[in-house]
Short mmCIF file of C-alpha atoms in Angstrom, two decimals:
data_model
loop_
_atom_site.label_atom_id
_atom_site.label_comp_id
_atom_site.label_asym_id
_atom_site.label_seq_id
_atom_site.Cartn_x
_atom_site.Cartn_y
_atom_site.Cartn_z
CA UNK A 1 -0.10 -0.06 0.24
CA UNK A 2 1.53 3.47 -0.94
CA UNK A 3 1.34 6.16 1.76
CA UNK A 4 3.16 8.97 -0.18
CA UNK A 5 0.53 12.10 -1.06
CA UNK A 6 0.04 13.16 -4.47
CA UNK A 7 1.24 16.49 -5.77
CA UNK A 8 -2.11 18.51 -6.20
CA UNK A 9 -1.15 22.08 -5.75
CA UNK A 10 -2.87 24.03 -2.93
CA UNK A 11 -2.86 21.02 -1.08
CA UNK A 12 -0.91 18.85 2.31
CA UNK A 13 -2.23 15.70 2.65
CA UNK A 14 -4.25 13.90 -0.57
CA UNK A 15 -3.80 10.49 -1.14
CA UNK A 16 -4.70 7.58 -2.91
CA UNK A 17 -7.07 5.02 -0.24
CA UNK A 18 -6.62 2.13 -2.65
CA UNK A 19 -3.59 -0.23 -2.61
CA UNK A 20 -3.63 -1.86 1.25
CA UNK A 21 -4.34 -6.03 0.72
CA UNK A 22 -7.20 -7.16 2.56
CA UNK A 23 -6.60 -9.67 5.79
CA UNK A 24 -7.07 -12.78 3.85
CA UNK A 25 -4.54 -11.13 1.31
CA UNK A 26 -6.97 -12.61 -1.69
CA UNK A 27 -7.61 -8.71 -2.48
CA UNK A 28 -6.74 -5.57 -2.27
CA UNK A 29 -8.08 -1.75 -2.12
CA UNK A 30 -8.12 -0.24 -5.70
CA UNK A 31 -6.52 2.65 -6.85
CA UNK A 32 -8.35 5.37 -8.59
CA UNK A 33 -11.47 5.84 -7.06
CA UNK A 34 -11.30 7.42 -3.64
CA UNK A 35 -9.44 9.92 -2.09
CA UNK A 36 -9.01 11.40 0.84
CA UNK A 37 -7.51 15.18 1.57
CA UNK A 38 -6.97 17.96 3.27
CA UNK A 39 -8.37 21.70 2.49
CA UNK A 40 -9.51 22.12 -0.88
CA UNK A 41 -9.71 26.08 -0.52
CA UNK A 42 -6.22 26.80 -1.96
CA UNK A 43 -6.26 24.49 -5.06
CA UNK A 44 -5.33 26.18 -8.83
CA UNK A 45 -5.44 25.50 -12.13
CA UNK A 46 -3.11 22.92 -12.51
CA UNK A 47 -4.37 21.25 -9.41
CA UNK A 48 -8.47 20.97 -10.74
CA UNK A 49 -6.77 20.07 -13.90
CA UNK A 50 -5.45 17.08 -11.94
CA UNK A 51 -8.66 16.40 -9.74
CA UNK A 52 -10.23 16.00 -13.50
CA UNK A 53 -7.38 13.60 -14.81
CA UNK A 54 -7.76 11.80 -11.95
CA UNK A 55 -11.66 10.96 -12.90
CA UNK A 56 -13.10 12.33 -9.69
CA UNK A 57 -17.16 13.28 -9.54
CA UNK A 58 -17.81 14.00 -6.40
CA UNK A 59 -16.24 16.06 -3.44
CA UNK A 60 -17.56 15.48 0.07
CA UNK A 61 -16.88 18.21 2.45
CA UNK A 62 -16.87 16.99 5.91
CA UNK A 63 -16.40 20.55 7.34
CA UNK A 64 -18.37 22.68 9.43
CA UNK A 65 -19.97 25.36 8.28
CA UNK A 66 -17.48 27.64 10.04
CA UNK A 67 -14.99 26.35 7.83
CA UNK A 68 -16.94 26.19 4.83
CA UNK A 69 -17.53 29.82 4.61
CA UNK A 70 -13.99 31.11 5.01
CA UNK A 71 -12.25 28.53 3.08
CA UNK A 72 -14.88 27.16 0.45
CA UNK A 73 -13.41 24.19 -1.83
CA UNK A 74 -11.59 25.96 -5.21
CA UNK A 75 -13.66 23.47 -7.33
CA UNK A 76 -15.91 26.12 -9.92
CA UNK A 77 -15.14 25.35 -13.32
CA UNK A 78 -14.69 21.39 -12.15
CA UNK A 79 -17.81 18.57 -13.23
CA UNK A 80 -18.33 17.42 -9.80
CA UNK A 81 -21.14 16.93 -7.28
CA UNK A 82 -20.21 18.69 -4.01
CA UNK A 83 -21.70 17.06 -0.88
CA UNK A 84 -21.92 18.99 2.49
CA UNK A 85 -21.82 16.75 5.01
CA UNK A 86 -20.29 18.46 8.47
CA UNK A 87 -19.53 15.15 10.68
CA UNK A 88 -19.77 17.60 13.20
CA UNK A 89 -23.41 18.73 12.18
CA UNK A 90 -21.88 22.57 12.53
CA UNK A 91 -21.68 22.28 16.41
CA UNK A 92 -17.21 22.81 16.25
CA UNK A 93 -17.31 25.36 13.91
CA UNK A 94 -20.88 27.32 13.68
CA UNK A 95 -21.61 30.35 11.40
CA UNK A 96 -19.93 32.49 13.86
CA UNK A 97 -17.63 31.62 17.19
CA UNK A 98 -19.99 31.48 20.23
CA UNK A 99 -18.79 33.27 23.09
CA UNK A 100 -18.36 31.43 26.43
CA UNK A 101 -21.90 31.84 27.91
CA UNK A 102 -23.11 30.74 24.70
CA UNK A 103 -20.97 27.82 24.27
CA UNK A 104 -21.49 26.58 28.07
CA UNK A 105 -25.65 26.79 27.13
CA UNK A 106 -25.29 25.06 23.64
CA UNK A 107 -23.26 22.38 25.76
CA UNK A 108 -25.70 22.27 28.38
CA UNK A 109 -28.83 22.08 25.84
CA UNK A 110 -26.90 19.40 23.58
CA UNK A 111 -24.75 17.84 25.90
CA UNK A 112 -21.43 18.25 23.68
CA UNK A 113 -19.29 19.97 26.05
CA UNK A 114 -16.43 21.78 23.64
CA UNK A 115 -14.16 22.97 25.99
CA UNK A 116 -12.29 20.75 25.71
CA UNK A 117 -10.84 20.36 22.31
CA UNK A 118 -7.92 17.98 23.35
CA UNK A 119 -7.63 15.09 20.31
CA UNK A 120 -8.48 12.53 23.12
CA UNK A 121 -11.40 14.46 23.33
CA UNK A 122 -12.58 15.52 19.81
CA UNK A 123 -12.35 11.90 19.35
CA UNK A 124 -14.58 10.58 21.82
CA UNK A 125 -17.03 13.19 21.13
CA UNK A 126 -17.12 12.30 17.14
CA UNK A 127 -18.23 8.25 18.78
CA UNK A 128 -20.04 9.03 21.22
CA UNK A 129 -22.51 12.08 19.65
CA UNK A 130 -21.95 12.05 15.62
CA UNK A 131 -22.22 8.58 14.30
CA UNK A 132 -24.94 9.22 12.36
CA UNK A 133 -23.02 11.23 10.47
CA UNK A 134 -19.94 9.14 9.93
CA UNK A 135 -22.78 6.52 8.66
CA UNK A 136 -23.88 9.36 6.07
CA UNK A 137 -20.20 9.75 5.04
CA UNK A 138 -19.64 6.33 4.78
CA UNK A 139 -22.99 5.99 2.47
CA UNK A 140 -22.28 8.67 0.39
CA UNK A 141 -18.44 6.99 -0.76
CA UNK A 142 -20.68 3.80 -1.13
CA UNK A 143 -22.53 5.78 -3.30
CA UNK A 144 -20.35 7.77 -5.70
CA UNK A 145 -16.92 5.66 -5.98
CA UNK A 146 -17.34 4.07 -8.73
CA UNK A 147 -17.48 7.53 -10.59
CA UNK A 148 -14.07 8.57 -8.26
CA UNK A 149 -14.78 11.09 -5.43
CA UNK A 150 -12.51 12.85 -2.65
CA UNK A 151 -13.90 13.36 1.06
CA UNK A 152 -11.85 15.92 3.41
CA UNK A 153 -11.87 18.03 6.26
CA UNK A 154 -9.59 21.03 6.99
CA UNK A 155 -6.25 18.74 7.91
CA UNK A 156 -7.47 15.66 6.17
CA UNK A 157 -6.62 13.84 9.18
CA UNK A 158 -8.79 13.88 11.92
CA UNK A 159 -12.84 13.54 10.24
CA UNK A 160 -11.21 12.31 7.27
CA UNK A 161 -8.99 9.87 9.31
CA UNK A 162 -11.83 8.28 11.11
CA UNK A 163 -13.38 8.14 8.04
CA UNK A 164 -11.21 6.47 5.71
CA UNK A 165 -10.61 4.02 8.32
CA UNK A 166 -13.89 3.00 8.84
CA UNK A 167 -14.07 2.34 4.92
CA UNK A 168 -10.50 0.11 5.11
CA UNK A 169 -12.19 -1.71 7.52
CA UNK A 170 -15.21 -2.73 5.82
CA UNK A 171 -13.26 -3.35 3.12
CA UNK A 172 -11.32 -6.37 4.83
CA UNK A 173 -7.93 -4.26 5.35
CA UNK A 174 -5.96 -5.08 8.94
CA UNK A 175 -5.76 -3.03 11.75
CA UNK A 176 -1.76 -2.27 11.13
CA UNK A 177 -2.67 -1.33 7.49
CA UNK A 178 -5.40 0.84 8.75
CA UNK A 179 -3.65 2.44 11.58
CA UNK A 180 -0.26 2.85 9.29
CA UNK A 181 -2.44 5.03 6.34
CA UNK A 182 -3.94 7.79 9.38
CA UNK A 183 -0.40 7.27 11.25
CA UNK A 184 1.11 9.16 7.95
CA UNK A 185 -0.61 12.03 8.03
CA UNK A 186 1.95 13.25 10.71
CA UNK A 187 4.28 12.99 8.33
CA UNK A 188 2.21 14.90 5.73
CA UNK A 189 1.65 18.08 7.63
CA UNK A 190 4.59 19.72 8.50
CA UNK A 191 5.86 23.34 8.44
CA UNK A 192 4.05 25.17 5.33
CA UNK A 193 0.70 23.35 6.51
CA UNK A 194 1.23 23.91 9.79
CA UNK A 195 2.16 27.68 8.74
CA UNK A 196 -1.15 27.90 6.60
CA UNK A 197 -3.67 26.47 9.51
CA UNK A 198 -2.59 28.53 12.05
CA UNK A 199 -2.54 31.78 9.74
CA UNK A 200 -6.37 30.61 9.08
CA UNK A 201 -7.17 29.86 12.90
CA UNK A 202 -5.39 32.42 14.21
CA UNK A 203 -7.89 35.59 11.76
CA UNK A 204 -10.94 32.91 12.86
CA UNK A 205 -9.86 34.11 16.49
CA UNK A 206 -8.73 30.32 17.03
CA UNK A 207 -5.68 29.56 19.45
CA UNK A 208 -2.24 28.23 17.82
CA UNK A 209 -2.81 25.09 20.36
CA UNK A 210 -5.55 24.18 18.13
CA UNK A 211 -4.20 24.82 15.05
CA UNK A 212 -1.19 22.37 16.64
CA UNK A 213 -3.41 19.63 17.18
CA UNK A 214 -3.29 19.83 13.38
CA UNK A 215 -0.81 18.17 13.16
CA UNK A 216 -0.63 15.07 15.38
CA UNK A 217 -2.04 11.32 14.53
CA UNK A 218 -1.27 8.98 16.56
CA UNK A 219 -1.09 5.62 16.44
CA UNK A 220 -2.35 4.88 19.84
CA UNK A 221 -5.25 7.03 19.26
CA UNK A 222 -6.33 4.98 16.21
CA UNK A 223 -5.60 1.69 18.01
CA UNK A 224 -7.67 3.12 21.53
CA UNK A 225 -10.71 4.19 18.88
CA UNK A 226 -10.80 0.95 17.28
CA UNK A 227 -10.88 -1.00 20.32
CA UNK A 228 -13.57 0.73 21.73
CA UNK A 229 -15.57 0.16 18.70
CA UNK A 230 -14.56 -3.42 19.39
CA UNK A 231 -15.51 -3.48 22.42
CA UNK A 232 -18.78 -2.05 22.35
CA UNK A 233 -20.17 -3.06 19.39
CA UNK A 234 -17.74 -6.36 17.75
CA UNK A 235 -18.11 -8.72 21.28
CA UNK A 236 -22.02 -8.10 21.05
CA UNK A 237 -22.23 -9.04 17.85
CA UNK A 238 -20.01 -12.24 18.30
CA UNK A 239 -22.12 -13.53 20.80
CA UNK A 240 -25.73 -12.80 18.74
CA UNK A 241 -26.30 -9.45 20.18
CA UNK A 242 -25.17 -6.78 17.52
CA UNK A 243 -26.58 -5.55 14.92
CA UNK A 244 -28.93 -7.60 12.31
CA UNK A 245 -30.28 -7.21 9.48
CA UNK A 246 -33.19 -9.87 7.93
CA UNK A 247 -31.78 -12.40 11.07
CA UNK A 248 -28.75 -12.44 9.88
CA UNK A 249 -25.79 -10.81 12.25
CA UNK A 250 -23.46 -7.93 10.13
CA UNK A 251 -20.72 -8.00 12.04
CA UNK A 252 -19.65 -11.12 12.31
CA UNK A 253 -15.76 -11.87 13.95
CA UNK A 254 -12.81 -11.00 11.84
CA UNK A 255 -10.42 -13.17 10.69
CA UNK A 256 -7.95 -11.83 12.63
CA UNK A 257 -9.45 -12.09 15.97
CA UNK A 258 -11.00 -8.15 15.72
CA UNK A 259 -14.68 -8.33 16.03
CA UNK A 260 -16.06 -6.19 13.70
CA UNK A 261 -17.38 -3.47 15.58
CA UNK A 262 -17.09 -0.78 13.01
CA UNK A 263 -19.55 -2.42 10.30
CA UNK A 264 -21.95 -2.83 13.95
CA UNK A 265 -21.71 0.90 14.98
CA UNK A 266 -22.41 2.27 11.76
CA UNK A 267 -25.28 -0.09 11.52
CA UNK A 268 -26.37 0.63 14.74
CA UNK A 269 -26.09 4.65 14.27
CA UNK A 270 -28.16 4.49 10.48
CA UNK A 271 -25.88 3.12 7.94
CA UNK A 272 -27.53 1.65 4.51
CA UNK A 273 -27.09 -2.07 5.03
CA UNK A 274 -26.14 -2.35 2.01
CA UNK A 275 -23.27 -0.18 1.65
CA UNK A 276 -20.85 -2.75 3.20
CA UNK A 277 -21.28 -4.81 0.04
CA UNK A 278 -21.60 -2.07 -2.62
CA UNK A 279 -17.98 -0.81 -0.52
CA UNK A 280 -16.83 -4.21 -1.48
CA UNK A 281 -17.93 -4.78 -5.28
CA UNK A 282 -17.34 -1.25 -5.96
CA UNK A 283 -12.99 -0.40 -4.15
CA UNK A 284 -12.32 -4.68 -3.98
CA UNK A 285 -10.15 -6.16 -6.36
CA UNK A 286 -7.84 -9.21 -6.49
CA UNK A 287 -4.44 -8.44 -4.93
CA UNK A 288 -2.49 -9.59 -7.81
CA UNK A 289 -4.05 -6.48 -9.95
CA UNK A 290 -2.23 -4.13 -7.60
CA UNK A 291 0.79 -4.96 -8.53
#
């Protein structure tokens, strides 16, 4: 599996999700159909031509409205479908920054306390409160993957990283490959990216500390997230208590001993039951074809 970034001007973390082998080893993820990226606001004419050459027909924007309005995707002129699907449902970056009192009132009303924005807390909130948004995003990828799709947030790391990990898990890719694909982001997000996002965050009145978290992708964080989901959903499914469709369990234990919890988690949060097989039909090919 290639972990190299694609040279798309104006981006730092644009990658092809393809190339990873499945746990069984007989299949691999196709290249050239699903891509993941950081923000697309700084695309140049050359970058837009490159996206067209890559065959991308759908752009899924996972950012909140406050991010999109400040830095809209620079895809005008491209024949692409644009899908706005904020994973955090506009809670993290609303249309305007909230005062401390407004944040407290919003937390009391929603149960979503955003005062702690450490990475661990952000991931906890994502999994606890926004599973339905992640499920919708996976459905959108399955619906459009045959025509070329890129999904992205601002850094292409947290929202994009979790979504990419979920897609790879549904395709049967092993844990070590999933975590490697997530963690390589730290290598790609350096120097120029940190300078750029620090400037953008400062303009929006957001602290440099938050900007610095935009480059960190600790492997332990993804391991912990997947362990939590497997513990909460995979083990129950293995005991016959998980989500089922038509009476058939849909998240049976994987060959490497994990519990298949990601699929059960997404189904429990509204994922279309046909999505996993649609993804596999679209994105898997015999492993020899990726050589």
